[in-house]
Each structure stands twice: as structure tokens, then as C-alpha cells.
């Protein structure tokens, strides 16, 4: 089934494999995409991937994380995006832009700014975001954010994309409203499951108004938040305790899915966990060295980041792995079981993500109707020609992704490629692979 076409709404994908979002610092300093961005996307398109979901592209001009990621917060970004998207589509690969807003999970900035602290509620989170505290959004700020999503959606259509995806996962702003341990509002945007959903509902409605009923709109949703992974240090504890410990339960996320279906959403893209990075989305090893490197590079931004970096540099790897590495292990198709639950609950296509690399495993997930499509990130970064490998009848590539997660943190660096030394015979070979697509303006 992997190589059977699949149609969602009016978009036909030539097979069942999508490239899941992979961010990267591929823009100029104002957020305009460079040819490095185009070349990066092109190498998946030219290797038979049916569709690409872009990096999370920010709808807010100020909350930009990481720096030099592409932006879509102004009309000036449309034209450069358009040119690259045409190249991707010339290979028969569909292009979907994922819209997002980091809220208080904005991880980096040139200078510390208050807008990077905005969230559903005021609080403290040691791991995500760089500001000392998050700040509750006013209703005006909520309305502005809804407007930002709608305007960005219009730009996605004008850029010639085949569709758009709204990220309601990853611990970003929408997720900050959905997650009951994070959202502690007492107004119409917090409290009950219906009220927490209101922000997303209003975004979906205004996006749909802008792009029309014929445009593909999907949602990336976290099936379960697993707040305890990594440690949720928001105090005081919320009741019921289950909400503090787990965040949304499956019954709540399935409620969101059913409501989204009613609102005319065309597909669900299922992952799990709260915050980027987290072990339920990126199953594999905890990349201690890279996390330390990232913490050190952002230590100037606030007291919190300085303390975080000091801690990470003081504690030995073994202790860090014990505390922060909890739950980090590779699980094939980590969200497939959840995807199946969503598939049983709604009548729109469901895409499963996380920990896919083997042909037989993907084939049986599709055959058993646990999902309609599968999306991949790290295995394709390691082997962009993975589909060709499958086509040759092999179950997995000769030099597979080890799910070491070094690339996942390296997303905030440039250039991006596979940083797993074990996969290369030398440092030079590894660097050559990383620089291949990024060194020349046009490849
Ligand atoms: C380098 C890198 C960058 C990523 N950037 C994004 C992103 O911008 N937006 C997003 O929703 N997910 C992002 N992800 C998560 C992936 O889309 C995917 O959910 C995750 O890696 C699990 O899939 P995999 O096991 O196939 O890698 C990123 C992952 C990696 C490795």
C-alpha cells in the first residue's frame, strides 16, 4: 500500500509517505527564505516523497523561534516562498505549510523580549522557552493571534501551496491553551475542555474563512500530553491531579478531533507529548551534548537560561540522563496506537508520525488501517532516498537512522543534516553530507 496514491480533499499524493516538519535556519535575517531552504526541501521532493510538511513557520512577526527560520507573517514573504514551492511541486511532490506560533515556548531570540513570554496563563517552566515566566495573554492579544493565523493562511494559499497544517501540538501557543495543566484561565478560554478548545476553534474558523472551503487544511494534534515527560514544574498543582501529571487525556483529544471534523478540518496529523523536544514525539536517545550546547548558546537571554545552562554544564552526563533522559527510548511507530484510536473516532484521514523507518512496519500499519499515511523526519534526514530503498524491496536502508536525536536539537543551528558520527567513517564524510545541500546557492 505504501506506493498507492491517496487523496485528501482535492489533493492526490502519489504514495503514502510524507516528510514531516523539519525546521532549520534557512532564511535571511528578516525571515525570507534562501535557496538553502529550497535546496533542503528539494532533496526530499526529488526522492519520491509524496508531500512535504514545512517547518513550523511563524505567523507572528515577533515570536520567531528559532532565529532565521522562515516566516510568513508579512506579504513580503509570499514571493520567495512561491519560487521554492514551484521547484518542489515540479517533482510531483505536494507542499503543505505548517503554521505555528511558539507562544512562551519561543526558544531563542537575539534579545530578550516580552512577547516571547506570552501564553494562555502566567507560569514557570524550567525547560521550555527562555523567559523567566510566561505571561497570560489578554483577550486582545488572543484576537490578534487568531488574526495572524488567518492572514498567514491566506499567504499560504497565495504562495501556491497544496495545503496548510496548523500545529496544535509541540507545546506551542495553541497547545498551551489546550493543555489543562498549563491553561489556568478562568475566562472563556480556559477551564473546561470546551473552553480550552475555543482558541483553536476560532483559529480554524478564521483560517477557513480566508482560504475557502476547497483548500486543504490539516491539524497536527498531540494525542496525549505526558506532562511528566519532561518534568512539568508548573506550580501550584492543578486538580484533578491527572491533568497536572498527564495533561490532556485521550478522551479530551478525541473530543478536539471530533470538533475539528465538524469544523471541516481535512486531516489529523498525530504525534504525542508536550514541548519540543520530548520523548513521545522524538523517540530515541536523549542528546545530552546537544542540549548542553543549545543551553549554553542561549544563556545570555534570561536568569532562567543562565541557571539552566549552569546546571547543564555542572551536572555530569550520567545525572542528566537520569533526570532529563527519563522516558527517552526508541519505540517504533510511537504514536501509531493513538493514530488508530483517532481513525476509529473520526471520518477524516489520519497521518501517523514518530519512529517509522522500516518498510514492513509501515506497510502493515497501512494494511491494518491504523493510519492512512505515515510521516517521517529523522529517517529521511539520514536517508533522503528511503523511498527508493523501499522500492528496491529492502526493509530498511543499509545505514539507517539511529534515532540519536542529535539532529533534533541541531535544528536551531545551521546547517542541518545527520550529526550521528556512528553513521560515517570520518568527520569529513559527515560534514560533506551536511554541507552538500547548503553550501551552494543552487544545487
Ligand atoms: C531537525 C528536526 C526539526 C524538526 N522541526 C519541526 C518543526 O519545525 N515543526 C514540527 O512540527 N516538528 C518538527 N520536528 C519533529 C518531526 O516533524 C517529527 O515529528 C519527529 O522527528 C518524529 O518523527 P521521526 O521519528 O520520523 O523523526 C523536527 C524534527 C527534527 C528531527
Tab-separated table of C-alpha atoms and ligand atoms in Angstrom:
chain	number	residue	atom	x	y	z
A	1	UNK	CA	0.000	0.000	0.000
A	2	UNK	CA	2.946	2.343	0.566
A	3	UNK	CA	3.090	3.135	-3.126
A	4	UNK	CA	-0.645	3.545	-3.646
A	5	UNK	CA	-1.820	7.117	-4.244
A	6	UNK	CA	-4.032	8.715	-1.634
A	7	UNK	CA	-6.366	11.665	-1.984
A	8	UNK	CA	-7.266	14.085	0.774
A	9	UNK	CA	-9.916	16.540	-0.311
A	10	UNK	CA	-8.747	17.578	-3.794
A	11	UNK	CA	-5.053	16.810	-3.323
A	12	UNK	CA	-3.738	13.482	-4.596
A	13	UNK	CA	-0.498	12.269	-3.046
A	14	UNK	CA	1.433	9.822	-5.218
A	15	UNK	CA	2.158	7.490	-2.301
A	16	UNK	CA	1.542	7.265	1.437
A	17	UNK	CA	4.759	8.823	2.722
A	18	UNK	CA	5.092	12.438	3.814
A	19	UNK	CA	8.150	14.276	5.001
A	20	UNK	CA	7.198	15.524	8.455
A	21	UNK	CA	8.173	19.059	9.511
A	22	UNK	CA	11.894	19.671	9.740
A	23	UNK	CA	12.860	23.128	10.852
A	24	UNK	CA	16.129	24.816	10.081
A	25	UNK	CA	17.807	28.187	9.937
A	26	UNK	CA	17.355	28.513	6.208
A	27	UNK	CA	16.227	32.128	5.954
A	28	UNK	CA	17.829	35.515	5.770
A	29	UNK	CA	17.859	37.615	8.866
A	30	UNK	CA	14.383	39.011	8.195
A	31	UNK	CA	12.779	35.570	7.704
A	32	UNK	CA	12.809	35.496	3.892
A	33	UNK	CA	13.669	32.021	2.646
A	34	UNK	CA	17.038	31.478	0.972
A	35	UNK	CA	17.959	28.963	-1.709
A	36	UNK	CA	19.295	26.783	1.132
A	37	UNK	CA	15.662	26.315	2.177
A	38	UNK	CA	14.638	25.424	-1.360
A	39	UNK	CA	17.557	23.009	-1.772
A	40	UNK	CA	16.800	21.391	1.553
A	41	UNK	CA	13.167	20.716	0.590
A	42	UNK	CA	14.113	19.746	-2.957
A	43	UNK	CA	16.179	16.774	-1.935
A	44	UNK	CA	13.119	15.105	-0.403
A	45	UNK	CA	10.933	16.040	-3.360
A	46	UNK	CA	13.358	14.586	-5.892
A	47	UNK	CA	13.462	11.353	-3.912
A	48	UNK	CA	9.805	10.476	-4.480
A	49	UNK	CA	8.298	11.736	-1.231
A	50	UNK	CA	4.566	12.322	-1.843
A	51	UNK	CA	4.348	15.503	0.157
A	52	UNK	CA	6.333	17.761	2.437
A	53	UNK	CA	5.037	19.450	5.546
A	54	UNK	CA	7.190	22.514	6.098
A	55	UNK	CA	8.942	23.516	9.292
A	56	UNK	CA	6.675	25.290	11.734
A	57	UNK	CA	6.508	28.714	10.132
A	58	UNK	CA	5.647	31.524	12.479
A	59	UNK	CA	2.556	33.615	11.970
A	60	UNK	CA	3.735	36.223	14.454
A	61	UNK	CA	6.346	38.700	13.375
A	62	UNK	CA	7.916	38.991	16.816
A	63	UNK	CA	7.713	35.468	18.219
A	64	UNK	CA	10.247	33.926	15.929
A	65	UNK	CA	11.853	30.751	17.048
A	66	UNK	CA	14.456	29.789	16.263
A	67	UNK	CA	16.076	32.738	14.575
A	68	UNK	CA	16.397	32.514	10.790
A	69	UNK	CA	13.574	30.017	10.422
A	70	UNK	CA	11.248	31.036	7.576
A	71	UNK	CA	8.451	33.483	8.445
A	72	UNK	CA	5.008	34.023	6.924
A	73	UNK	CA	3.943	36.993	8.994
A	74	UNK	CA	4.010	39.518	6.140
A	75	UNK	CA	3.051	39.614	2.456
A	76	UNK	CA	6.682	40.189	1.513
A	77	UNK	CA	7.437	36.544	2.318
A	78	UNK	CA	4.990	35.162	-0.256
A	79	UNK	CA	7.017	35.558	-3.427
A	80	UNK	CA	10.272	33.931	-2.288
A	81	UNK	CA	8.295	31.003	-0.820
A	82	UNK	CA	6.367	30.683	-4.090
A	83	UNK	CA	9.553	30.193	-6.115
A	84	UNK	CA	10.811	27.332	-3.929
A	85	UNK	CA	7.405	25.662	-3.705
A	86	UNK	CA	7.207	25.543	-7.505
A	87	UNK	CA	10.506	23.668	-7.598
A	88	UNK	CA	9.255	21.113	-5.046
A	89	UNK	CA	5.996	20.651	-6.949
A	90	UNK	CA	7.841	20.140	-10.251
A	91	UNK	CA	8.839	16.706	-8.855
A	92	UNK	CA	5.192	15.781	-8.270
A	93	UNK	CA	5.615	16.408	-4.550
A	94	UNK	CA	2.884	18.315	-2.713
A	95	UNK	CA	3.825	21.140	-0.389
A	96	UNK	CA	1.983	21.923	2.841
A	97	UNK	CA	2.998	24.819	5.054
A	98	UNK	CA	2.701	24.246	8.766
A	99	UNK	CA	1.599	27.376	10.617
A	100	UNK	CA	2.502	27.914	14.217
A	101	UNK	CA	3.286	30.318	16.987
A	102	UNK	CA	5.662	29.289	19.757
A	103	UNK	CA	3.993	31.392	22.456
A	104	UNK	CA	6.076	31.067	25.630
A	105	UNK	CA	7.950	28.118	24.115
A	106	UNK	CA	9.858	30.512	21.889
A	107	UNK	CA	13.314	29.118	22.499
A	108	UNK	CA	15.678	31.734	21.147
A	109	UNK	CA	15.823	35.371	20.307
A	110	UNK	CA	18.523	37.845	19.553
A	111	UNK	CA	17.482	39.891	22.575
A	112	UNK	CA	15.080	39.015	25.308
A	113	UNK	CA	11.607	40.394	24.559
A	114	UNK	CA	8.342	40.271	26.473
A	115	UNK	CA	6.285	38.999	23.531
A	116	UNK	CA	8.207	35.702	23.739
A	117	UNK	CA	6.651	35.065	27.138
A	118	UNK	CA	3.009	35.189	26.010
A	119	UNK	CA	0.933	32.129	26.799
A	120	UNK	CA	-2.513	31.019	27.912
A	121	UNK	CA	-1.515	31.655	31.545
A	122	UNK	CA	1.178	33.076	33.713
A	123	UNK	CA	3.550	30.397	34.993
A	124	UNK	CA	7.005	28.929	35.156
A	125	UNK	CA	8.584	26.229	33.074
A	126	UNK	CA	12.227	25.324	33.554
A	127	UNK	CA	12.783	23.563	30.272
A	128	UNK	CA	10.827	25.305	27.554
A	129	UNK	CA	11.111	28.892	26.437
A	130	UNK	CA	13.772	31.327	27.561
A	131	UNK	CA	11.821	33.964	29.511
A	132	UNK	CA	11.778	33.628	33.287
A	133	UNK	CA	7.989	33.468	33.395
A	134	UNK	CA	5.181	33.122	30.923
A	135	UNK	CA	2.596	35.918	30.786
A	136	UNK	CA	-1.129	35.426	30.331
A	137	UNK	CA	-2.403	36.802	27.013
A	138	UNK	CA	-5.100	39.423	27.085
A	139	UNK	CA	-8.254	38.848	25.024
A	140	UNK	CA	-6.962	41.471	22.551
A	141	UNK	CA	-3.732	39.504	22.179
A	142	UNK	CA	-5.727	36.321	21.645
A	143	UNK	CA	-7.747	38.045	18.919
A	144	UNK	CA	-4.572	39.361	17.317
A	145	UNK	CA	-3.098	35.847	17.251
A	146	UNK	CA	-6.248	34.440	15.631
A	147	UNK	CA	-5.969	37.196	13.044
A	148	UNK	CA	-2.279	36.342	12.492
A	149	UNK	CA	-3.150	32.712	11.733
A	150	UNK	CA	-5.865	33.762	9.276
A	151	UNK	CA	-3.607	36.198	7.435
A	152	UNK	CA	-0.811	33.642	7.294
A	153	UNK	CA	-3.268	31.090	5.876
A	154	UNK	CA	-4.167	33.485	3.090
A	155	UNK	CA	-0.466	33.860	2.310
A	156	UNK	CA	-0.018	30.074	2.208
A	157	UNK	CA	-2.665	29.853	-0.487
A	158	UNK	CA	-1.201	32.797	-2.383
A	159	UNK	CA	2.226	31.170	-2.271
A	160	UNK	CA	0.801	28.263	-4.278
A	161	UNK	CA	0.887	25.584	-1.601
A	162	UNK	CA	-1.254	22.468	-1.852
A	163	UNK	CA	-2.476	22.876	1.699
A	164	UNK	CA	-1.748	24.085	5.187
A	165	UNK	CA	-1.383	22.482	8.570
A	166	UNK	CA	-1.979	24.233	11.867
A	167	UNK	CA	0.151	22.993	14.708
A	168	UNK	CA	-1.912	22.432	17.825
A	169	UNK	CA	0.856	20.280	19.280
A	170	UNK	CA	4.531	20.658	20.263
A	171	UNK	CA	3.671	22.771	23.300
A	172	UNK	CA	3.219	25.819	21.073
A	173	UNK	CA	0.622	28.516	21.680
A	174	UNK	CA	-2.483	26.502	20.715
A	175	UNK	CA	-1.254	23.583	22.784
A	176	UNK	CA	-0.677	25.984	25.694
A	177	UNK	CA	-4.415	26.684	25.576
A	178	UNK	CA	-5.431	23.036	25.150
A	179	UNK	CA	-3.231	21.628	27.924
A	180	UNK	CA	-5.222	21.731	31.205
A	181	UNK	CA	-2.139	21.956	33.418
A	182	UNK	CA	-0.776	24.932	31.508
A	183	UNK	CA	-4.034	26.781	30.811
A	184	UNK	CA	-5.238	28.106	34.151
A	185	UNK	CA	-7.504	30.830	32.796
A	186	UNK	CA	-10.847	31.467	34.355
A	187	UNK	CA	-12.387	33.320	31.385
A	188	UNK	CA	-13.985	31.858	28.226
A	189	UNK	CA	-10.617	30.485	27.028
A	190	UNK	CA	-9.826	28.249	29.980
A	191	UNK	CA	-11.291	25.714	32.374
A	192	UNK	CA	-13.494	23.115	30.724
A	193	UNK	CA	-12.421	21.121	27.681
A	194	UNK	CA	-14.825	23.192	25.543
A	195	UNK	CA	-13.337	26.464	26.741
A	196	UNK	CA	-9.745	25.325	26.265
A	197	UNK	CA	-10.669	24.347	22.725
A	198	UNK	CA	-12.185	27.753	21.969
A	199	UNK	CA	-8.902	29.367	20.863
A	200	UNK	CA	-8.222	26.611	18.322
A	201	UNK	CA	-11.855	26.682	17.190
A	202	UNK	CA	-11.670	30.397	16.465
A	203	UNK	CA	-8.374	29.972	14.626
A	204	UNK	CA	-9.797	27.196	12.454
A	205	UNK	CA	-12.920	29.219	11.639
A	206	UNK	CA	-10.984	32.317	10.651
A	207	UNK	CA	-8.437	30.320	8.672
A	208	UNK	CA	-11.228	28.585	6.785
A	209	UNK	CA	-12.901	31.933	6.053
A	210	UNK	CA	-9.666	33.163	4.499
A	211	UNK	CA	-8.678	30.146	2.403
A	212	UNK	CA	-12.124	28.949	1.365
A	213	UNK	CA	-13.759	25.551	1.647
A	214	UNK	CA	-11.781	23.986	-1.227
A	215	UNK	CA	-8.318	24.363	0.341
A	216	UNK	CA	-6.663	21.519	2.251
A	217	UNK	CA	-6.399	22.306	5.970
A	218	UNK	CA	-4.998	19.803	8.453
A	219	UNK	CA	-4.193	19.875	12.151
A	220	UNK	CA	-1.211	18.478	13.964
A	221	UNK	CA	-2.507	17.218	17.274
A	222	UNK	CA	-0.853	15.664	20.290
A	223	UNK	CA	-2.757	12.544	21.314
A	224	UNK	CA	-1.573	12.711	24.918
A	225	UNK	CA	0.481	15.419	26.615
A	226	UNK	CA	2.538	13.330	29.060
A	227	UNK	CA	3.262	16.449	31.132
A	228	UNK	CA	5.607	14.476	33.365
A	229	UNK	CA	7.939	13.898	30.382
A	230	UNK	CA	9.907	16.093	30.575
A	231	UNK	CA	9.187	17.169	34.130
A	232	UNK	CA	6.341	19.650	34.345
A	233	UNK	CA	7.394	22.050	37.053
A	234	UNK	CA	4.362	24.326	36.930
A	235	UNK	CA	3.070	25.066	40.391
A	236	UNK	CA	0.672	25.012	42.102
A	237	UNK	CA	-0.542	21.560	41.133
A	238	UNK	CA	-3.854	21.606	39.274
A	239	UNK	CA	-6.726	19.312	40.085
A	240	UNK	CA	-7.662	16.716	39.056
A	241	UNK	CA	-4.084	15.581	39.576
A	242	UNK	CA	-4.340	13.536	36.371
A	243	UNK	CA	-4.443	16.808	34.454
A	244	UNK	CA	-1.275	18.013	36.117
A	245	UNK	CA	0.521	14.735	35.539
A	246	UNK	CA	-0.732	13.790	32.093
A	247	UNK	CA	-2.259	16.917	30.556
A	248	UNK	CA	-4.996	16.085	28.076
A	249	UNK	CA	-6.313	12.535	28.179
A	250	UNK	CA	-7.300	10.657	25.047
A	251	UNK	CA	-10.983	11.296	25.687
A	252	UNK	CA	-10.246	15.045	25.556
A	253	UNK	CA	-8.071	14.957	22.453
A	254	UNK	CA	-10.660	12.781	20.709
A	255	UNK	CA	-13.226	15.422	21.641
A	256	UNK	CA	-10.983	18.004	19.901
A	257	UNK	CA	-10.699	15.719	16.879
A	258	UNK	CA	-14.460	15.312	16.572
A	259	UNK	CA	-14.988	19.057	16.890
A	260	UNK	CA	-12.279	19.674	14.289
A	261	UNK	CA	-14.014	17.282	11.924
A	262	UNK	CA	-17.251	19.241	12.387
A	263	UNK	CA	-15.348	22.439	11.627
A	264	UNK	CA	-14.272	21.000	8.275
A	265	UNK	CA	-10.677	20.033	9.022
A	266	UNK	CA	-9.415	17.698	6.289
A	267	UNK	CA	-6.901	15.534	8.139
A	268	UNK	CA	-5.273	14.926	11.500
A	269	UNK	CA	-1.526	14.520	11.898
A	270	UNK	CA	-0.966	12.638	15.131
A	271	UNK	CA	2.025	12.869	17.416
A	272	UNK	CA	2.279	12.984	21.216
A	273	UNK	CA	3.858	14.800	24.111
A	274	UNK	CA	4.114	18.408	25.166
A	275	UNK	CA	7.060	20.598	24.159
A	276	UNK	CA	9.798	20.347	21.605
A	277	UNK	CA	11.734	18.195	22.110
A	278	UNK	CA	10.024	15.418	24.024
A	279	UNK	CA	10.465	11.647	24.047
A	280	UNK	CA	6.927	10.841	22.953
A	281	UNK	CA	7.375	12.753	19.716
A	282	UNK	CA	11.022	12.008	19.027
A	283	UNK	CA	11.515	8.513	20.401
A	284	UNK	CA	15.191	7.665	20.721
A	285	UNK	CA	18.180	8.814	22.734
A	286	UNK	CA	18.382	11.957	24.853
A	287	UNK	CA	21.042	14.108	23.164
A	288	UNK	CA	22.861	15.412	26.256
A	289	UNK	CA	25.731	17.112	24.441
A	290	UNK	CA	23.459	18.928	22.037
A	291	UNK	CA	21.064	20.055	24.764
A	292	UNK	CA	24.009	21.435	26.710
A	293	UNK	CA	25.294	23.210	23.610
A	294	UNK	CA	21.881	24.766	22.985
A	295	UNK	CA	21.522	25.847	26.617
A	296	UNK	CA	24.950	27.477	26.503
A	297	UNK	CA	24.132	29.362	23.321
A	298	UNK	CA	21.018	30.923	24.890
A	299	UNK	CA	22.362	31.580	28.375
A	300	UNK	CA	22.545	35.368	27.838
A	301	UNK	CA	18.773	35.701	27.424
A	302	UNK	CA	17.454	35.498	30.979
A	303	UNK	CA	18.153	34.422	34.521
A	304	UNK	CA	16.380	31.151	33.751
A	305	UNK	CA	18.523	30.331	30.736
A	306	UNK	CA	21.688	31.226	32.655
A	307	UNK	CA	20.659	28.945	35.531
A	308	UNK	CA	19.627	26.217	33.110
A	309	UNK	CA	22.919	26.372	31.294
A	310	UNK	CA	24.910	26.395	34.556
A	311	UNK	CA	23.055	23.318	35.763
A	312	UNK	CA	23.552	21.506	32.484
A	313	UNK	CA	27.237	22.321	32.466
A	314	UNK	CA	27.777	21.365	36.107
A	315	UNK	CA	25.948	18.081	36.246
A	316	UNK	CA	27.653	15.039	34.771
A	317	UNK	CA	26.060	13.248	31.823
A	318	UNK	CA	25.007	10.294	33.951
A	319	UNK	CA	22.923	12.518	36.286
A	320	UNK	CA	21.454	14.486	33.389
A	321	UNK	CA	20.435	11.299	31.635
A	322	UNK	CA	18.846	10.080	34.841
A	323	UNK	CA	16.746	13.235	35.326
A	324	UNK	CA	16.137	14.660	31.864
A	325	UNK	CA	16.608	11.423	29.994
A	326	UNK	CA	13.562	9.843	31.617
A	327	UNK	CA	11.369	8.200	29.026
A	328	UNK	CA	13.873	8.618	26.207
A	329	UNK	CA	13.928	5.345	24.355
A	330	UNK	CA	13.188	4.280	20.829
A	331	UNK	CA	9.683	2.943	20.201
A	332	UNK	CA	8.802	2.125	16.594
A	333	UNK	CA	5.695	3.994	15.402
A	334	UNK	CA	5.395	5.615	18.823
A	335	UNK	CA	2.004	7.239	18.093
A	336	UNK	CA	0.557	4.577	15.845
A	337	UNK	CA	-1.693	3.144	18.565
A	338	UNK	CA	-3.078	6.638	19.205
A	339	UNK	CA	-3.496	7.287	15.485
A	340	UNK	CA	-5.630	4.169	15.278
A	341	UNK	CA	-7.873	5.440	18.077
A	342	UNK	CA	-8.394	8.693	16.163
A	343	UNK	CA	-9.087	6.794	12.964
A	344	UNK	CA	-11.806	4.842	14.739
A	345	UNK	CA	-13.307	8.042	16.168
A	346	UNK	CA	-13.441	10.321	13.098
A	347	UNK	CA	-14.081	10.034	9.382
A	348	UNK	CA	-11.188	12.122	8.149
A	349	UNK	CA	-7.752	10.813	7.157
A	350	UNK	CA	-5.222	10.279	9.918
A	351	UNK	CA	-1.459	10.579	9.451
A	352	UNK	CA	0.779	8.818	11.971
A	353	UNK	CA	4.175	10.214	12.948
A	354	UNK	CA	7.201	9.217	15.008
A	355	UNK	CA	9.633	6.324	14.808
A	356	UNK	CA	8.878	4.881	11.371
A	357	UNK	CA	11.739	3.607	9.253
A	358	UNK	CA	11.016	0.037	8.208
A	359	UNK	CA	9.043	-0.782	5.115
A	360	UNK	CA	7.248	-3.848	6.557
A	361	UNK	CA	6.200	-1.991	9.675
A	362	UNK	CA	4.760	0.917	7.656
A	363	UNK	CA	3.112	-1.449	5.219
A	364	UNK	CA	1.317	-3.343	7.968
A	365	UNK	CA	0.259	-0.097	9.715
A	366	UNK	CA	-1.419	0.944	6.453
A	367	UNK	CA	-2.812	-2.526	5.661
A	368	UNK	CA	-4.301	-2.821	9.147
A	369	UNK	CA	-5.855	0.630	8.674
A	370	UNK	CA	-4.213	2.065	11.760
A	371	UNK	CA	-3.498	5.196	9.732
A	372	UNK	CA	-3.910	6.463	6.161
A	373	UNK	CA	-0.450	7.911	5.689
A	374	UNK	CA	2.848	7.961	7.549
A	375	UNK	CA	5.121	10.962	8.002
A	376	UNK	CA	8.844	10.808	8.721
A	377	UNK	CA	11.561	13.284	9.641
A	378	UNK	CA	14.814	11.864	11.070
A	379	UNK	CA	14.981	8.713	8.899
A	380	UNK	CA	14.633	10.894	5.809
A	381	UNK	CA	17.261	13.293	7.000
A	382	UNK	CA	19.598	10.310	7.348
A	383	UNK	CA	18.499	8.697	4.074
A	384	UNK	CA	16.623	11.095	1.804
A	385	UNK	CA	16.358	8.241	-0.730
A	386	UNK	CA	14.493	5.983	1.715
A	387	UNK	CA	11.565	5.530	-0.663
A	388	UNK	CA	13.890	4.325	-3.386
A	389	UNK	CA	15.283	1.805	-0.890
A	390	UNK	CA	11.727	0.598	-0.211
A	391	UNK	CA	11.041	0.458	-3.940
A	392	UNK	CA	14.005	-1.876	-4.339
A	393	UNK	CA	12.204	-4.195	-1.938
A	394	UNK	CA	14.526	-3.624	1.028
A	395	UNK	CA	13.052	-3.356	4.503
A	396	UNK	CA	15.406	-0.631	5.682
A	397	UNK	CA	18.462	1.259	4.391
A	398	UNK	CA	21.956	-0.134	4.833
A	399	UNK	CA	22.913	2.761	7.069
A	400	UNK	CA	19.702	3.566	8.956
A	401	UNK	CA	18.909	6.471	11.264
A	402	UNK	CA	19.903	5.554	14.823
A	403	UNK	CA	17.353	7.972	16.354
A	404	UNK	CA	20.178	9.592	18.342
A	405	UNK	CA	18.291	12.908	18.222
A	406	UNK	CA	21.395	14.989	17.609
A	407	UNK	CA	19.729	16.490	14.531
A	408	UNK	CA	16.609	17.324	16.514
A	409	UNK	CA	18.474	19.815	18.674
A	410	UNK	CA	20.665	20.917	15.786
A	411	UNK	CA	17.537	22.348	14.208
A	412	UNK	CA	18.475	25.609	15.905
A	413	UNK	CA	21.852	25.570	14.149
A	414	UNK	CA	22.850	25.936	10.555
A	415	UNK	CA	23.406	23.858	8.536
A	416	UNK	CA	21.202	20.876	9.315
A	417	UNK	CA	21.882	17.285	8.377
A	418	UNK	CA	22.660	13.993	10.072
A	419	UNK	CA	25.016	14.594	13.012
A	420	UNK	CA	25.356	10.980	14.124
A	421	UNK	CA	29.120	10.212	13.944
A	422	UNK	CA	28.416	6.478	14.102
A	423	UNK	CA	26.847	6.619	10.647
A	424	UNK	CA	30.005	7.989	8.992
A	425	UNK	CA	33.521	6.720	8.506
A	426	UNK	CA	35.009	10.121	9.322
A	427	UNK	CA	34.159	13.625	10.460
A	428	UNK	CA	34.879	14.839	6.927
A	429	UNK	CA	32.354	12.455	5.476
A	430	UNK	CA	29.730	13.605	7.952
A	431	UNK	CA	30.390	17.269	7.239
A	432	UNK	CA	30.315	16.718	3.482
A	433	UNK	CA	26.830	15.239	3.792
A	434	UNK	CA	25.665	18.179	5.889
A	435	UNK	CA	27.170	20.808	3.627
A	436	UNK	CA	26.089	19.205	0.352
A	437	UNK	CA	22.769	20.960	0.031
A	438	UNK	CA	23.602	24.111	1.932
A	439	UNK	CA	26.962	25.236	0.588
A	440	UNK	CA	25.990	26.130	-2.954
A	441	UNK	CA	23.280	28.674	-3.700
A	442	UNK	CA	21.675	26.411	-6.286
A	443	UNK	CA	22.120	22.652	-6.492
B	1	LIG	C1	15.692	18.515	12.919
B	1	LIG	C2	14.251	18.443	13.230
B	1	LIG	C3	13.441	19.571	13.139
B	1	LIG	C4	12.076	19.493	13.408
B	1	LIG	N1	11.318	20.613	13.258
B	1	LIG	C5	9.985	20.526	13.438
B	1	LIG	C6	9.163	21.656	13.198
B	1	LIG	O1	9.625	22.728	12.806
B	1	LIG	N2	7.838	21.509	13.404
B	1	LIG	C7	7.283	20.322	13.816
B	1	LIG	O2	6.052	20.243	13.981
B	1	LIG	N3	8.040	19.235	14.051
B	1	LIG	C8	9.367	19.308	13.858
B	1	LIG	N4	10.139	18.198	14.074
B	1	LIG	C9	9.521	16.943	14.528
B	1	LIG	C10	9.300	15.994	13.351
B	1	LIG	O3	8.406	16.540	12.418
B	1	LIG	C11	8.761	14.648	13.815
B	1	LIG	O4	7.549	14.839	14.468
B	1	LIG	C12	9.681	13.900	14.756
B	1	LIG	O5	11.031	13.993	14.358
B	1	LIG	C13	9.300	12.416	14.851
B	1	LIG	O6	9.317	11.814	13.586
B	1	LIG	P1	10.534	10.859	13.117
B	1	LIG	O7	10.618	9.745	14.111
B	1	LIG	O8	10.128	10.382	11.762
B	1	LIG	O9	11.744	11.695	13.120
B	1	LIG	C14	11.505	18.262	13.810
B	1	LIG	C15	12.304	17.130	13.910
B	1	LIG	C16	13.652	17.197	13.626
B	1	LIG	C17	14.480	15.948	13.712
